[in-house]
Coordinates of N, CA and C in Angstrom, one line a residue:
X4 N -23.4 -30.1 9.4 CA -23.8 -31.1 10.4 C -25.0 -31.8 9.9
X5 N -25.2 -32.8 10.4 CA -26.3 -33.5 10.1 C -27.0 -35.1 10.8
X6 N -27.8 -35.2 11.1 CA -28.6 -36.2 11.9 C -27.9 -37.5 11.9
X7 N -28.0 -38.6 12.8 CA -27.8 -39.4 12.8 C -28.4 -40.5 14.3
X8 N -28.3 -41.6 13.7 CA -29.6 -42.7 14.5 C -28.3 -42.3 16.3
X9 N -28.9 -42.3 17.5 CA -28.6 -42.5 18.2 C -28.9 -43.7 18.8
X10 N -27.7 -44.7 18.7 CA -28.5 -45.9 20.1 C -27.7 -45.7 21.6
X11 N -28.6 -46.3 22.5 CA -28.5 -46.0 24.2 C -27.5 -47.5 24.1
X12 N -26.5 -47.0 24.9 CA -25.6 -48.2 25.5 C -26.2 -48.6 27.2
X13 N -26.4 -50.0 27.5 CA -26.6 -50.5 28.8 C -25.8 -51.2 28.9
X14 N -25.3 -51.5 30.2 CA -24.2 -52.8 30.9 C -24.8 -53.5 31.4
X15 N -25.0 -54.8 30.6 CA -25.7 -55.8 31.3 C -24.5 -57.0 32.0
X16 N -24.8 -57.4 33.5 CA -23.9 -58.5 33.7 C -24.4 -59.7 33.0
X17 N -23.2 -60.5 32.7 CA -23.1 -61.9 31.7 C -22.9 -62.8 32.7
X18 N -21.7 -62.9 33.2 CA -21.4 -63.4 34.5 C -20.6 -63.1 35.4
X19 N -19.9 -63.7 36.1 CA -19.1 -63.3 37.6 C -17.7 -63.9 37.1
X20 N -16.7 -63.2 37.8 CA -15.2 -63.7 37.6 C -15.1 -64.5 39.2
X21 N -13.9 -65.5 39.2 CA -13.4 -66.2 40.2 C -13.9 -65.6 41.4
X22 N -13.6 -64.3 41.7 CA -13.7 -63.7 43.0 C -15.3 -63.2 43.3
X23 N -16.3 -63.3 42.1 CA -18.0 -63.2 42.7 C -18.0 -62.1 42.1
X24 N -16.9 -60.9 41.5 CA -17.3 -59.5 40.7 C -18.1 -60.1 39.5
X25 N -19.1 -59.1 39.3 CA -20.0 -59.1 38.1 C -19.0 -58.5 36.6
X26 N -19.4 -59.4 35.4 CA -18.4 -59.4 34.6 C -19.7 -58.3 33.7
X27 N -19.7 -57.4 33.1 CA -20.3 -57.1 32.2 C -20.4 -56.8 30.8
X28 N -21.0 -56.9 30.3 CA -21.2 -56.5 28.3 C -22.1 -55.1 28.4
X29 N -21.0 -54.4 27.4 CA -22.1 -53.5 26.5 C -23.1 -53.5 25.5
X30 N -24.3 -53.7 25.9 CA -25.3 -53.7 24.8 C -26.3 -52.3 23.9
X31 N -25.6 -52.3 22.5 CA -26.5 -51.1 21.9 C -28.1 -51.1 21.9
X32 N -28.8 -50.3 22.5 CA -30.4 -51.1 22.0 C -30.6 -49.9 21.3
X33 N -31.4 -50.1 19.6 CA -32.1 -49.9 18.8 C -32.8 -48.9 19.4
X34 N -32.7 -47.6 18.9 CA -33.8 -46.8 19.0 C -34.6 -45.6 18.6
X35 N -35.3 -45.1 18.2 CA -36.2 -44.1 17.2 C -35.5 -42.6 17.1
X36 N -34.6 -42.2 18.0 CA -33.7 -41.4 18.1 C -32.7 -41.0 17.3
X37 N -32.7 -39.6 17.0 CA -31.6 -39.0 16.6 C -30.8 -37.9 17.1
X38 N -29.6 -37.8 16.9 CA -28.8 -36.5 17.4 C -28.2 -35.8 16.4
X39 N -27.4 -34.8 17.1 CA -26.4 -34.2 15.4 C -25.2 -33.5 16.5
X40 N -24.1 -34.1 16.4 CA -22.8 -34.1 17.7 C -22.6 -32.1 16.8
X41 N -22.8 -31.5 17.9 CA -22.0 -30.4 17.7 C -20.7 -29.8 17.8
X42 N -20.6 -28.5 18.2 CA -19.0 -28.1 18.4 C -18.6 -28.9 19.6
X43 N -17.2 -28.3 20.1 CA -17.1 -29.0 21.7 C -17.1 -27.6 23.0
X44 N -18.0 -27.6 24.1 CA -17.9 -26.9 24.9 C -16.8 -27.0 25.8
X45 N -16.1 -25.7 25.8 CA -14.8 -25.7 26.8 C -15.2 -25.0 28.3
X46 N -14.9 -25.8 29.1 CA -15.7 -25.7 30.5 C -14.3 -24.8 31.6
X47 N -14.4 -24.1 32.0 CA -13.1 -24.2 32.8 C -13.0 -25.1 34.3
X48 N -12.3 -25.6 34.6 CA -12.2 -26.5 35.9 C -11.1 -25.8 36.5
X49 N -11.0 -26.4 38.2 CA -10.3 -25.6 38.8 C -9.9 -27.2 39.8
X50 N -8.5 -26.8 38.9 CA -7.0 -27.9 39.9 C -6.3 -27.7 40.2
X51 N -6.3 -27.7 41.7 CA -5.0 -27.5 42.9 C -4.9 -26.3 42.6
X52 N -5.8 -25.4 42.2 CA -5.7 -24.0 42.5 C -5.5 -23.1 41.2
X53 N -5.4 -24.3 40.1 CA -5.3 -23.6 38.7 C -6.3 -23.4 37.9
X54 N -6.7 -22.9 36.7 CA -7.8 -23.4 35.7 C -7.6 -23.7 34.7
X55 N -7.7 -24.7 34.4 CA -7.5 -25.1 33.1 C -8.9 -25.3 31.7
X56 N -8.6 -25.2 30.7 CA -9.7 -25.7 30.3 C -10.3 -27.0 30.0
X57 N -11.4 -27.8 29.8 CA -12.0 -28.9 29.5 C -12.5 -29.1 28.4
X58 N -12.5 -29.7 27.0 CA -13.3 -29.5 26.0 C -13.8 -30.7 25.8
X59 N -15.2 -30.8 25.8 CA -16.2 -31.6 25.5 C -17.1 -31.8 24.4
X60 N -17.4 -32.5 23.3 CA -18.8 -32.8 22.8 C -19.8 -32.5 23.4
X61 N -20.5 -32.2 22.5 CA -22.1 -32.0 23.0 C -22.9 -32.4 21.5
X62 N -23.8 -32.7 21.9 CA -25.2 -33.6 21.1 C -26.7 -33.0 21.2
X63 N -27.0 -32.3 20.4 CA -28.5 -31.9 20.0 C -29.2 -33.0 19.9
X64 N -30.4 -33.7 21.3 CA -31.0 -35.0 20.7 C -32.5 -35.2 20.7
X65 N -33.0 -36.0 20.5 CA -34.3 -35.8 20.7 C -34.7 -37.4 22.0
X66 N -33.8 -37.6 22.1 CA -33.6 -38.5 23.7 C -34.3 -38.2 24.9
X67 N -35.1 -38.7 25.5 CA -35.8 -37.6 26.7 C -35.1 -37.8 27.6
X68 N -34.7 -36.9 28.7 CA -33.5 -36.5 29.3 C -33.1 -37.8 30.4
X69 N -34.8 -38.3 30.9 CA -34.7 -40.0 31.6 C -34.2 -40.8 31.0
X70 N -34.0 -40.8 29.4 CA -33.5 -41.9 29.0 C -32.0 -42.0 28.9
X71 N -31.9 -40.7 28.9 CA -30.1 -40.6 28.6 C -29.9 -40.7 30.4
X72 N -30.6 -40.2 31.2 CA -29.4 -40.3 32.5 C -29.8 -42.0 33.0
X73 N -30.4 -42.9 32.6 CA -30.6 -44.6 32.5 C -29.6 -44.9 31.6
X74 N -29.2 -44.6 30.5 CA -28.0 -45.2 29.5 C -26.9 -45.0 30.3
X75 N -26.1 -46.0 29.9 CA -25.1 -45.9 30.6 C -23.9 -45.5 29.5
X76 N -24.3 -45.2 28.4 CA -24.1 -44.3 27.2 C -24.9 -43.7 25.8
X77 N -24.0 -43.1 25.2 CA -24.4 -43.7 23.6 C -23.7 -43.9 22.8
X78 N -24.2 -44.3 21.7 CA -23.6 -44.5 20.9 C -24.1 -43.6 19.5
X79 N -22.9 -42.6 18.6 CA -23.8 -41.8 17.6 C -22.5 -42.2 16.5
X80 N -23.0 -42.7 15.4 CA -22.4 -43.8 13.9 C -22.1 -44.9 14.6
X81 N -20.2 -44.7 14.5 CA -19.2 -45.6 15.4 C -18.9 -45.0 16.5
X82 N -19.2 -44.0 17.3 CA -18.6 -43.4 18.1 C -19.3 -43.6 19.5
X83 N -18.6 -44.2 20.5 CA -19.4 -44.2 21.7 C -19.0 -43.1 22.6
X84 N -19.9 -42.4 23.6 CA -19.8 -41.3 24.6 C -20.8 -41.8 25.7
X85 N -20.2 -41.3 26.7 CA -20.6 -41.3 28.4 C -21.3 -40.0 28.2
X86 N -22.4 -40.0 29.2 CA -23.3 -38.6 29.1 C -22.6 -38.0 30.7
X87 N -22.6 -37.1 30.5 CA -21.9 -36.2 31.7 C -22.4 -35.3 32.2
X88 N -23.6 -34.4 31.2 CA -24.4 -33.8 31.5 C -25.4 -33.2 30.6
X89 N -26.4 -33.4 31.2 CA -27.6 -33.2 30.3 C -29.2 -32.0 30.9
X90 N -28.5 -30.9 29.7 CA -29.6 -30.0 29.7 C -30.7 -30.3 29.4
X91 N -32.0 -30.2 30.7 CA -33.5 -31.1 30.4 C -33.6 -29.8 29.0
X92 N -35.1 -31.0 28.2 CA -36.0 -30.4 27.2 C -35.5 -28.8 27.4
X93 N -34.9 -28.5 26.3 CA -34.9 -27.1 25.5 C -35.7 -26.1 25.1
X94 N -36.1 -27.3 23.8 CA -37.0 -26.9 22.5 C -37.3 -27.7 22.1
X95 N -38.8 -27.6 22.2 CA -39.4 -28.8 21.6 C -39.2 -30.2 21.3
X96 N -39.2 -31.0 22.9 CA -38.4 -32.1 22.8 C -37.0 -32.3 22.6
X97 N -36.3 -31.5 22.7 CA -34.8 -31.4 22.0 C -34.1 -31.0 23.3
X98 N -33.2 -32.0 23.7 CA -32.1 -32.0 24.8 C -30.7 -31.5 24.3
X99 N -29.9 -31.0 24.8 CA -28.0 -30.6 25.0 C -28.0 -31.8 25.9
X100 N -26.8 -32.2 25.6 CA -26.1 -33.0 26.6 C -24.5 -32.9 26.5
X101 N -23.8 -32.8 27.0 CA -22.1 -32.7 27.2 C -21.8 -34.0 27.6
X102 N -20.9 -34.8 26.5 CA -20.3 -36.0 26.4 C -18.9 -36.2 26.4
X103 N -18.7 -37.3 26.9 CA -16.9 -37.4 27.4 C -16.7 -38.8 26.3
X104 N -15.5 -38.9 25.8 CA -15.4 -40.0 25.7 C -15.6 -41.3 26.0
X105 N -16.1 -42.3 25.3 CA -16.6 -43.7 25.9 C -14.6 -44.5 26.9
X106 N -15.4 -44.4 27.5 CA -13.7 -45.2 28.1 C -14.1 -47.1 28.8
X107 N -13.8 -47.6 28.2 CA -14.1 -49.2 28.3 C -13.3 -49.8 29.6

């Protein structure tokens, strides 16, 4: 495993469609951050009475936990992820977070 630059995704509106809905863009912003994407945690969930399992990414970062729950993602190389959940400060500045696929 090994480090790589984290940037924070935001949705900024550009403009509006026919009907007044706000049209948006993904924008990466630059930032001093790194993570290192770990194994994937398998969560069990419970549907209509079953359990199934969930397996997720998760990210070692040095992101402070306000900034990830303000992003409206990230981004780590090419890869974008939705933050789903994020364990505050750990260790020494160092956040878990559990990430889902970026879905557009």
């Amino acid at each position: 495993m090994r480090y790589a630059d984290v940037k924070l995704l935001h949705r900024v509106t550009v403009a509006e469609d026919k009907l007044g809905n706000p049209v948006y863009e993904v924008m990466a912003e630059r930032s001093p951050y790194v993570g290192m994407l770990s194994g994937r945690l398998s969560l069990p969930q419970d549907l209509d009475g079953r359990t199934v399992t969930e397996n997720n990414p998760e990210i070692w970062t040095n992101v402070p936990p306000e900034k990830l729950q303000q992003a409206a993602g990230i981004q780590i190389e090419n890869d974008r992820f939705e933050v789903k959940e994020i364990y505050e400060e750990l260790r020494g500045g160092w956040s878990l977070a559990v990430l889902d696929r970026w879905r557009q």
